[in-house]
Coordinates of C-alpha atoms in Angstrom, one line a residue:
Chain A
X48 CA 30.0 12.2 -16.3
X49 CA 30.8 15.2 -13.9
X50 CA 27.1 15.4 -12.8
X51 CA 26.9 11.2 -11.6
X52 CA 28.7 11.2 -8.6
X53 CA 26.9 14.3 -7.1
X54 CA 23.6 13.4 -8.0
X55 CA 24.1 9.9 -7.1
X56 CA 25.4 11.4 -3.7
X57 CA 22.0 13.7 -3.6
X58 CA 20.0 10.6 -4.5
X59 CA 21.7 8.7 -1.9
X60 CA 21.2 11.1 1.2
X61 CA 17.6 11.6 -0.2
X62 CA 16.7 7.6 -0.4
X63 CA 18.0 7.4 3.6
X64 CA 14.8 10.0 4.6
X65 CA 12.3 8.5 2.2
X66 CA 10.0 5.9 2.7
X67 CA 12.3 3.6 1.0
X68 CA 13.6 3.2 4.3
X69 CA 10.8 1.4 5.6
X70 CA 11.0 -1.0 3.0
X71 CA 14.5 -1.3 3.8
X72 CA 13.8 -2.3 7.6
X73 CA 11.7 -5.0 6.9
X74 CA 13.7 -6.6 4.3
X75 CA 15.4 -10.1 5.5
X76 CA 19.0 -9.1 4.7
X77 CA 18.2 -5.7 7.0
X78 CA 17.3 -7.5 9.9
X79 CA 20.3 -10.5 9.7
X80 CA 22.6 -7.2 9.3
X81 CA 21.0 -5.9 12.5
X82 CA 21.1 -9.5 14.1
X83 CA 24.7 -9.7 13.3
X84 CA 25.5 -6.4 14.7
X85 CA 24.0 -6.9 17.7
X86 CA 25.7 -10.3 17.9
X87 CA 28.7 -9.0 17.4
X88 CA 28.7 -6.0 19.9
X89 CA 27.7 -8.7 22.7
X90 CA 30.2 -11.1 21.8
X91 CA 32.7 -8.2 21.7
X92 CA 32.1 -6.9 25.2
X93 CA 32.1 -10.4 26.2
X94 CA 35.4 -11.3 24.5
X95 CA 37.3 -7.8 26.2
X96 CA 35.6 -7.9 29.5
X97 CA 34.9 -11.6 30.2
X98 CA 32.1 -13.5 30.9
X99 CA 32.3 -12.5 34.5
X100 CA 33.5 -8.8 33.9
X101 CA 31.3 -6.2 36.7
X102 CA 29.6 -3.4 35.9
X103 CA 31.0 -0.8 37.8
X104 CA 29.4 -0.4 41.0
X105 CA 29.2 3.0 43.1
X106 CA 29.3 4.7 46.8
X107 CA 26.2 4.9 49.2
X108 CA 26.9 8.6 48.8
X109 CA 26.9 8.4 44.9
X110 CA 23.4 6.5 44.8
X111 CA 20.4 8.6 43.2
X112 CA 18.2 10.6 45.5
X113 CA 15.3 8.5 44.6
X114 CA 15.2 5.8 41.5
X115 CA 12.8 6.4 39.1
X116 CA 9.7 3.9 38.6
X117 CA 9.2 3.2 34.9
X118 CA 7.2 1.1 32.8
X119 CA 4.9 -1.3 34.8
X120 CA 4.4 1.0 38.3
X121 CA 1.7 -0.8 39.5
X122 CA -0.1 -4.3 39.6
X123 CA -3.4 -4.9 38.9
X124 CA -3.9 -8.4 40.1
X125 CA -6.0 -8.7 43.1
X126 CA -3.8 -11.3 44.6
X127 CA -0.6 -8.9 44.2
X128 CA -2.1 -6.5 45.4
X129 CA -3.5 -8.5 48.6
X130 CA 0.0 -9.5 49.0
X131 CA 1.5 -6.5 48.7
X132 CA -0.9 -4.9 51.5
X133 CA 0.1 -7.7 54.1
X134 CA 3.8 -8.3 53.2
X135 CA 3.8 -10.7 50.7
X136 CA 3.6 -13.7 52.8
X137 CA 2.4 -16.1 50.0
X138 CA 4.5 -14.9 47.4
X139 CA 6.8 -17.8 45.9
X140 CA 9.3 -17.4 43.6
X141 CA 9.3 -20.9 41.5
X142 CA 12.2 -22.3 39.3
X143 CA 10.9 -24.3 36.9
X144 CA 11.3 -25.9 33.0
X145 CA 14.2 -27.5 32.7
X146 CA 15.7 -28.0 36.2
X147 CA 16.1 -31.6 38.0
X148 CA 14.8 -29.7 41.2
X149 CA 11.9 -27.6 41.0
X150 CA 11.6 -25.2 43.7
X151 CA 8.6 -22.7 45.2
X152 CA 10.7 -20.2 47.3
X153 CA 9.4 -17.9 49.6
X154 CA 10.7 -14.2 50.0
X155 CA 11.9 -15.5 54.1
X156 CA 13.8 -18.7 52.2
X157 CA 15.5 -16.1 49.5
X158 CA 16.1 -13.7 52.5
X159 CA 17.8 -16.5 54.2
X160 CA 20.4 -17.3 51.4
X161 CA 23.7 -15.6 51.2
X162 CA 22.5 -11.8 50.3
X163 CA 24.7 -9.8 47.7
X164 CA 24.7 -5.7 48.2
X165 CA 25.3 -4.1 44.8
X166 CA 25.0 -0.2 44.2
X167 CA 24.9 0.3 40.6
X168 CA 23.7 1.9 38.1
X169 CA 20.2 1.6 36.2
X170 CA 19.8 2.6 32.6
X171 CA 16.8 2.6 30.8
X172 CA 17.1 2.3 27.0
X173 CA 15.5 5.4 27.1
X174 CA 18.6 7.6 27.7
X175 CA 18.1 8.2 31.8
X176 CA 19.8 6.5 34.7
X177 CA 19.4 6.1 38.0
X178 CA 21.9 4.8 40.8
X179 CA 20.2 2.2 43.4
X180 CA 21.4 -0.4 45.8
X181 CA 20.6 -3.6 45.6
X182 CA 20.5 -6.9 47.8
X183 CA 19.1 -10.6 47.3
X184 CA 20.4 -13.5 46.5
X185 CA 22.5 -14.2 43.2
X186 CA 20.8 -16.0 40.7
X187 CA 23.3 -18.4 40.1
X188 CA 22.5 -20.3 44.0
X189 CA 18.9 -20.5 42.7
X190 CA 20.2 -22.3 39.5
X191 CA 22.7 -24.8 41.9
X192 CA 19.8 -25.6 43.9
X193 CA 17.4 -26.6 41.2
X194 CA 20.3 -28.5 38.8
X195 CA 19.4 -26.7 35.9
X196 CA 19.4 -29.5 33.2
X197 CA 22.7 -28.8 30.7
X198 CA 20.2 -28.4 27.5
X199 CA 18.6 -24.9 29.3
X200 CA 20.4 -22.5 26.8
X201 CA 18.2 -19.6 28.2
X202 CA 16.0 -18.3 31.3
X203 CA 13.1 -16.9 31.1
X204 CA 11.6 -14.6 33.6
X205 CA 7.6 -14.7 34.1
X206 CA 6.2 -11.7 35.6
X207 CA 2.9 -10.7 37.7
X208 CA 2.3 -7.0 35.5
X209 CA 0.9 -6.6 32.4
X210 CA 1.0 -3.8 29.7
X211 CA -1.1 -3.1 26.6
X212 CA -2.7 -6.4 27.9
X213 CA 0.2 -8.6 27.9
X214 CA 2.3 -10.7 30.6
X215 CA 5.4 -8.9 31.4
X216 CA 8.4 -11.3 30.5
X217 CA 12.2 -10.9 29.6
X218 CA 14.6 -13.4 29.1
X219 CA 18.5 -13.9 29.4
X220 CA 21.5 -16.4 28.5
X221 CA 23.1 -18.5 31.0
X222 CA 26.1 -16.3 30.9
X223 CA 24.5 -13.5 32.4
X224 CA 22.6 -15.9 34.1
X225 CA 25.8 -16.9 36.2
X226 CA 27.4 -13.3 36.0
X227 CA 28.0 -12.3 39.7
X228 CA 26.3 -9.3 39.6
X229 CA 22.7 -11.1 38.5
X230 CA 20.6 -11.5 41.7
X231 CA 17.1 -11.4 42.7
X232 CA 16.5 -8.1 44.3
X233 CA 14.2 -7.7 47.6
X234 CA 15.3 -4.8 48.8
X235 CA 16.2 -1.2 47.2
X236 CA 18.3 1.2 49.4
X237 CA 17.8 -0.8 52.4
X238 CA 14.4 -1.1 52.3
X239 CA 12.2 -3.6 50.7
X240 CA 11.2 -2.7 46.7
X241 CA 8.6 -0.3 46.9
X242 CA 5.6 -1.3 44.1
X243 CA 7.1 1.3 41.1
X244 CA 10.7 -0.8 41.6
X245 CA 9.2 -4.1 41.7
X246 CA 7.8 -5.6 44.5
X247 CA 8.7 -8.0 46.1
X248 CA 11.4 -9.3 43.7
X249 CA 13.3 -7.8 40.8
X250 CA 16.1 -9.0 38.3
X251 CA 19.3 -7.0 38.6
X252 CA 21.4 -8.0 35.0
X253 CA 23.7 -4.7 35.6
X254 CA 25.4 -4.9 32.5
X255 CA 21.9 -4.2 30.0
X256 CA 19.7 -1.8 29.9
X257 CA 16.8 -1.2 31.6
X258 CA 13.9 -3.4 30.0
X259 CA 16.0 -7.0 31.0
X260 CA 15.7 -6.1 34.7
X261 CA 12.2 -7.7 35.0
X262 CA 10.1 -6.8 38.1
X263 CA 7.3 -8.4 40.3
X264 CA 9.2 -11.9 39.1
X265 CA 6.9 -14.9 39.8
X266 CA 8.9 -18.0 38.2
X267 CA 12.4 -18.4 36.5
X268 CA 11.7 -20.6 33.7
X269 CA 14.8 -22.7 32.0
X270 CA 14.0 -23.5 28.3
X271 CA 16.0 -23.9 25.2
X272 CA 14.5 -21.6 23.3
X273 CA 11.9 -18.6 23.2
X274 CA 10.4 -19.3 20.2
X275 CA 7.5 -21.0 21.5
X276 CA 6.7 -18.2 24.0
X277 CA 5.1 -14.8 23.3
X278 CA 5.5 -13.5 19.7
X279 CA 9.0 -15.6 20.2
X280 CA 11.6 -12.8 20.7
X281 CA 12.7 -13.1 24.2
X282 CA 10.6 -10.1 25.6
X283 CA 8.0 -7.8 26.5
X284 CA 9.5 -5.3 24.5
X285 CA 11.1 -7.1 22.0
X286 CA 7.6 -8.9 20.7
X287 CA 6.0 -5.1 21.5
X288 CA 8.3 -2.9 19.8
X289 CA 11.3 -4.5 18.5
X290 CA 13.9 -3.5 20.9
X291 CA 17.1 -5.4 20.7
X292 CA 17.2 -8.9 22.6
X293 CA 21.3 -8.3 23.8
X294 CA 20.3 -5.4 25.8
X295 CA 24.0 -4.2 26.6
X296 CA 24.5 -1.7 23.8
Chain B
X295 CA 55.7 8.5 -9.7
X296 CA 52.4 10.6 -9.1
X297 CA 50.3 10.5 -6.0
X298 CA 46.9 11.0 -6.6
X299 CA 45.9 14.4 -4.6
X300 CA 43.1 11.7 -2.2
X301 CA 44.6 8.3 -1.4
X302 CA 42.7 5.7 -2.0
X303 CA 42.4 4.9 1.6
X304 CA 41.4 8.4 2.2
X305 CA 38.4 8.3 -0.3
X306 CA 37.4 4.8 1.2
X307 CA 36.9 5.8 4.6
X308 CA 35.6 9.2 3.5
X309 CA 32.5 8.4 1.8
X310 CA 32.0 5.0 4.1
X311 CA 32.1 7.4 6.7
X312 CA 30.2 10.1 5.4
X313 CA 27.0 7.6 5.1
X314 CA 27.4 6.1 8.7
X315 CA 28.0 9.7 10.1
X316 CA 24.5 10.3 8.5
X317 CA 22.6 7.5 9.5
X318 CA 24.1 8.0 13.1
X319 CA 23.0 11.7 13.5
X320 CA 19.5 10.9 12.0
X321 CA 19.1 7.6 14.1
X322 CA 20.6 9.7 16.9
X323 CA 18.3 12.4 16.4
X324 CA 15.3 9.8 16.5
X325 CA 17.1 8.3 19.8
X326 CA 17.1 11.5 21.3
X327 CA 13.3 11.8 21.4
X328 CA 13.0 9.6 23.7
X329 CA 14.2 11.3 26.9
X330 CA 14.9 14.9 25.6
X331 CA 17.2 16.3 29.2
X332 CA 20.5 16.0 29.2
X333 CA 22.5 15.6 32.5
X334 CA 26.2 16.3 33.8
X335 CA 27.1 13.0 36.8
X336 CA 26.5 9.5 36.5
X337 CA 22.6 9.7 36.8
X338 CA 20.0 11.7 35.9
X339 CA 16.4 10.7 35.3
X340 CA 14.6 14.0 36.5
X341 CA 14.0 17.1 34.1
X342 CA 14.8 19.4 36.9
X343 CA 18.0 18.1 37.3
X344 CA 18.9 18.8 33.4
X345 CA 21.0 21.2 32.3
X346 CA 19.3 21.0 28.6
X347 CA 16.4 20.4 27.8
X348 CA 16.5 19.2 23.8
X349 CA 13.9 20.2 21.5
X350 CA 11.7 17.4 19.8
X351 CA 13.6 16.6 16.5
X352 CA 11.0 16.6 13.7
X353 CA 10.7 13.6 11.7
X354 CA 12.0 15.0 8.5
X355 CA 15.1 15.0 10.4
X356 CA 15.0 11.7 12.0
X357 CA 15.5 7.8 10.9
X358 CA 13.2 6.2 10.8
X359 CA 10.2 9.3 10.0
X360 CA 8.2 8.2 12.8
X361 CA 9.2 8.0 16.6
X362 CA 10.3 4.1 17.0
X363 CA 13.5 3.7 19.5
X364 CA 13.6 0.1 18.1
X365 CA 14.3 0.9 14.8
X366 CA 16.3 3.8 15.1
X367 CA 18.8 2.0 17.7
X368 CA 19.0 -1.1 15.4
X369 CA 20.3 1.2 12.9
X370 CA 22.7 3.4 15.3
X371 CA 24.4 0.3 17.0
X372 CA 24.6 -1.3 13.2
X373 CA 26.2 2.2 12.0
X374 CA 28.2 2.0 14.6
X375 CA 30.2 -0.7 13.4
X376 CA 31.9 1.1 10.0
X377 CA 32.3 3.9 12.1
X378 CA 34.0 3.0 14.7
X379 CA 35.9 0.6 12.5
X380 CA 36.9 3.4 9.8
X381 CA 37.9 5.8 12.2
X382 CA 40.6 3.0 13.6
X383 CA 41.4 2.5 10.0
X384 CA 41.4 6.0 8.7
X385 CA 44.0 6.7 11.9
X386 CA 46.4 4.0 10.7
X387 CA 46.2 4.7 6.9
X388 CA 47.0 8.7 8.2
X389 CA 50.2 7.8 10.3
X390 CA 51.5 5.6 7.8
X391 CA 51.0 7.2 4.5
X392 CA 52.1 10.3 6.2
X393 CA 48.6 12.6 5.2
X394 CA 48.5 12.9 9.1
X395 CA 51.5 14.5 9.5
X396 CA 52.2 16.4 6.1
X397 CA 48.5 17.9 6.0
X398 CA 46.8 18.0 9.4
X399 CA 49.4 18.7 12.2
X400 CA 49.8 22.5 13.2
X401 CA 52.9 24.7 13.5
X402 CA 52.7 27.4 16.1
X403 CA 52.6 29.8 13.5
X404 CA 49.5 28.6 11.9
X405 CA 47.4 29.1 15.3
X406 CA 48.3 33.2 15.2
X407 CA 45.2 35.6 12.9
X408 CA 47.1 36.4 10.5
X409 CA 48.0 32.7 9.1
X410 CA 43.6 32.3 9.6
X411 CA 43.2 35.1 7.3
X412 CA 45.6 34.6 4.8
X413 CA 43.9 31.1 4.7
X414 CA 40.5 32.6 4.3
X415 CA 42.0 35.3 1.6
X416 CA 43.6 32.3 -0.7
X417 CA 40.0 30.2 -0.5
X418 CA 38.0 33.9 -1.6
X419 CA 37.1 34.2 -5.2
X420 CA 40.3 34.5 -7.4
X421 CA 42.5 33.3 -4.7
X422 CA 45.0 30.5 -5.4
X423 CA 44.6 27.8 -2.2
X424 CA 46.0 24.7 -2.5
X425 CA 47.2 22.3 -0.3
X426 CA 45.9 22.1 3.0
X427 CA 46.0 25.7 5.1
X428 CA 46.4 26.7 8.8
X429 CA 42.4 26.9 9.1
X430 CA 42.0 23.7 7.2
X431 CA 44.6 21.9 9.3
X432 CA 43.4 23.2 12.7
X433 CA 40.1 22.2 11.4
X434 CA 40.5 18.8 10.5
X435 CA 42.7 18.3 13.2
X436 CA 39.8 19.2 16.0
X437 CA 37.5 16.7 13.7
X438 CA 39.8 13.5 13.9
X439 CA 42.0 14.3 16.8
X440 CA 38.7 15.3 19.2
X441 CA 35.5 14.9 17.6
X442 CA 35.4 11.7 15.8
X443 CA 37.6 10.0 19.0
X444 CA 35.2 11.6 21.5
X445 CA 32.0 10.7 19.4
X446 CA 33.7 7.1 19.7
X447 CA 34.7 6.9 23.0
X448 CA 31.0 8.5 24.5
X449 CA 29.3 5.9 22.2
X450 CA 31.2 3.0 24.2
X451 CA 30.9 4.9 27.4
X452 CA 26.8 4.8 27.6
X453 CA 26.7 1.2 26.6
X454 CA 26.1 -0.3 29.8
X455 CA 27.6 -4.4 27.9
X456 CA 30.9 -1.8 27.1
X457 CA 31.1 -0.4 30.7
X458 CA 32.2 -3.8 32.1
X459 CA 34.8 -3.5 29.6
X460 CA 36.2 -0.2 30.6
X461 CA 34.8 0.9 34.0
X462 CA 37.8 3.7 33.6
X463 CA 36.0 5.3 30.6
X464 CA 33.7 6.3 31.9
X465 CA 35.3 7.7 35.0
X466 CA 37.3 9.4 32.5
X467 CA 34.4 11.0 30.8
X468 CA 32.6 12.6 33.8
X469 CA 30.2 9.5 34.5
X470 CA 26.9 7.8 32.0
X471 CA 25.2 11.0 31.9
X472 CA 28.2 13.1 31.3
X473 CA 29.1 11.1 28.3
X474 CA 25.7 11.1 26.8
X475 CA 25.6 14.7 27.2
X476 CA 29.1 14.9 25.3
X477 CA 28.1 12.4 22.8
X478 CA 25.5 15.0 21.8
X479 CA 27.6 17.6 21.6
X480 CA 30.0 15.9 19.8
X481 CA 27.4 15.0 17.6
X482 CA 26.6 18.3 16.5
X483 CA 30.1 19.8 16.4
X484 CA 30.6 16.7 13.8
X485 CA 27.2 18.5 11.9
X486 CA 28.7 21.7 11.7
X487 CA 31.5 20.3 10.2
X488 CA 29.9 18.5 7.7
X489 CA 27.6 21.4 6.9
X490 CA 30.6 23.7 6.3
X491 CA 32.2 20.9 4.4
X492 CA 29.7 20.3 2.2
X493 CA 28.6 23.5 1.3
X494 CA 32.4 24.5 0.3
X495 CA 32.8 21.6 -1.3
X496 CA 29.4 22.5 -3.7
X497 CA 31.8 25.4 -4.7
X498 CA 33.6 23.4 -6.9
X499 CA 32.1 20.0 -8.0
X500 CA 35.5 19.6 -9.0
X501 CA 36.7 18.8 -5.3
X502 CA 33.6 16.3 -4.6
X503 CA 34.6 14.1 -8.1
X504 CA 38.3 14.1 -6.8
X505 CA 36.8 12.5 -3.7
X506 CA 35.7 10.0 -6.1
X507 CA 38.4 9.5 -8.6
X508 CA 41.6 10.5 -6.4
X509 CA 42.5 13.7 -8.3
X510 CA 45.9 14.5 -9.5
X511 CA 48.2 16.7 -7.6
X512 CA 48.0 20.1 -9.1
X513 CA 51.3 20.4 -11.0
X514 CA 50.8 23.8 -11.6
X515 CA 50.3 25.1 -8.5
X516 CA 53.4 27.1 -7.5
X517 CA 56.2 25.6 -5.9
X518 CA 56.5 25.2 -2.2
X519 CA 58.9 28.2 -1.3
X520 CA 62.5 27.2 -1.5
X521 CA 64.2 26.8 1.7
X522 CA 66.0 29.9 3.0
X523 CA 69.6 30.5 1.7
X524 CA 72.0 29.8 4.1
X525 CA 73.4 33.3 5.8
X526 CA 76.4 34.9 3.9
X527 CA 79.7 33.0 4.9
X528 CA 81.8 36.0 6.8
X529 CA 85.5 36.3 4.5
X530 CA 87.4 34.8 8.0
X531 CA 89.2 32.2 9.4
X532 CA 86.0 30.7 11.4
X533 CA 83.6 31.1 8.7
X534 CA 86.3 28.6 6.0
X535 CA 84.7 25.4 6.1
X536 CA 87.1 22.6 8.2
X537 CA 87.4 20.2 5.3
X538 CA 87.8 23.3 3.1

């Protein structure tokens, strides 16, 4: 009787190393457990900081000597990269799926709404940030403009890079979608995105992690649901790897 | 009435929070492979700009076995939950059953060598501890009063969901990168604890099924010492009592 609760201990800190653990992962009630975690960490940040709650934003002087290029860098496409050479004058920027007014933007149009300037702070899932600032248009003028139909629950944004083979997409709610601080980034520290930072447009969605803020965006999709698009999980890296759709923890 | 020596809340939250604690510092570990420099500021991205560079945890070490950021995170961030939780409960259940105050707060005189030795002496083969002594109380005072709340606190601060919450935070804590770096630290003060605690606890089984079962308060443990005698009362006028 003295013995149990030690070696039950033992046994306990020794099943959390052992393969066990793999079987553990992949079993249903592990992954609604996760699922409900993660639910319940967004739904708790949105709860005490609001649905329109900013990410704290920063001084010219604080920004980051450079900002780091990660993931995609560079486009293989020949039309990116003929359009990257002269400017991008053919690059559109379409909102599409579930809008009344479909629109094909170009980057002059976008530079010709109202401009938000954010300097915040970038942080890849990774553990590393970097401090940029930011200007385009928000999102949410996009969204008026094309009457985005009340059944979108979701956007998704398509992208021109691919990696391990695949199209480069990541996708958000609408209440990030209409968060202030979500806007379609041309220009980085005053000058327009260089290629690594996603040229000519970028997502800024300061209040998750790195992998939602999707470069080289070619269309803003609305849909109801993912499921029908890649492996159905919202992302590049959530079909890829399994990372966490709520990307603010 | 006896008290069992472990309330019940006590053993509750101790062994929830001895399993979360370990899945966190594994999952951590594996979490920590993927960018292995710390920084002090708000940002920090390149190694030269580190001020540690961490070593590559082997996989015995780590959960899951294998490198995957995924898997490791959705175990953290679930962890994190009972954590955080418990140590909100655990701080409640102290300051109202009184354990806080009775066992972990310090007197002056507990901080000075000699009480640390004579705490050391007592817990030596043959010695006769009980209670809760000046090292044990300074001890797990630094473990819930820093440690535990920092470990907390740095977990919220590097969410960047929790930073729209509390902006302050993480001014507070020396910016993103400062707070991961303290997280870590944290984190391992928190191991050295535990290592400590668990290899005295393996000197007496006794203690680690008393986690379990609540114990019973040792009656024969010598009394607390009784309170000083009052001094002499002087044979004059001032020292006769008024009502006297």
């Amino acid at each position: 009787m003295v013995d149990l609760p030690r070696r039950s201990l033992l046994a306990g800190i020794a099943a959390l190393g052992a393969s066990a653990c793999s079987k553990i992962n992949q079993s249903e009630t592990t992954q609604s457990l996760f699922e409900a975690a993660e639910d319940g960490h967004r739904a708790v940040h949105r709860a005490l900081a609001g649905k329109q709650g900013l990410a704290p934003e920063y001084t010219r002087a604080e920004r980051s000597p450079t900002f780091r290029g990660n993931g995609s860098v560079t486009v293989e496409d020949p039309f990116y990269k003929a359009q990257l050479a002269s400017g991008f004058p053919d690059w559109r920027l379409e909102v599409r799926g579930l809008v009344e007014v479909p629109l094909a933007l170009t980057l002059a149009e976008l530079k010709a709404m109202p401009q938000r300037t954010q300097i915040t702070r970038h942080d890849c899932v990774e553990g590393w940030s970097a401090i940029g600032e930011w200007q385009g248009p928000q999102l949410s003028a996009l969204l008026d403009a094309a009457k985005v139909k009340p059944e979108a629950k979701f956007l998704v944004f398509r992208c021109a890079d691919t990696l391990y083979g695949r199209d480069y997409y990541e996708s958000i709610d609408m209440v990030d979608a209409y968060h202030p601080q979500t806007i379609i980034a041309h220009s980085l520290n005053g000058e327009p995105l260089p290629e690594k930072n996603g040229a000519p447009l970028r997502m800024r969605i300061e209040r998750q992690l790195g992998y939602k803020q999707a470069k080289y965006v070619k269309a803003i999709e609305a849909v109801t649901s993912f499921e029908q698009i890649g492996q159905g999980k919202g992302g590049f890296w959530e079909d890829v790897a399994g990372y966490q759709w709520y990307a603010g923890v | 009435m006896k008290r069992p020596k472990h309330a019940l809340s006590t053993r509750l939250w101790h062994w929830i929070n001895a399993a979360a604690i370990i899945v966190l510092f594994m999952t951590g570990l594996n979490i920590s492979n993927a960018h292995r420099h710390l920084y002090w500021g708000d940002y920090g991205f390149d190694p030269k700009d580190a001020w540690l560079h961490v070593i590559k945890f082997p996989g015995w070490g780590t959960i899951p076995q294998h490198y995957n950021l995924a898997v490791a995170r959705d175990w953290h961030i679930t962890a994190a939950w009972p954590f955080g939780l418990g140590v909100a409960f655990i701080w409640i259940a102290m300051l109202v059953n009184g354990h806080f105050r009775r066992d972990l707060t310090t007197r002056p005189s507990d901080w000075t060598p000699r009480a640390v030795l004579a705490s050391i002496k007592a817990h030596a083969p043959g010695g006769a501890a009980h209670g809760y002594n000046p090292v044990q109380r300074i001890l797990y005072g630094m473990v819930f009063g820093v440690l535990l709340p920092l470990m907390l606190f740095t977990g919220l601060a590097i969410s960047p969901g929790f930073q729209a919450v509390a902006p302050w935070l993480l001014d507070l804590l020396g910016g993103r990168q400062s707070a991961r770096s303290l997280h870590f630290i944290a984190a391992w003060g928190i191991f050295g604890f535990f290592v400590i605690h668990l290899l005295l606890a393996l000197t007496d089984w006794r203690l680690i099924v008393e986690m379990f079962t609540g114990g019973k308060r040792d009656e024969t443990a010598p009394a607390p010492p009784p309170p000083a005698p009052p001094p002499p009362v002087a044979d004059t006028q001032e020292g006769v009592p008024a009502h006297g």
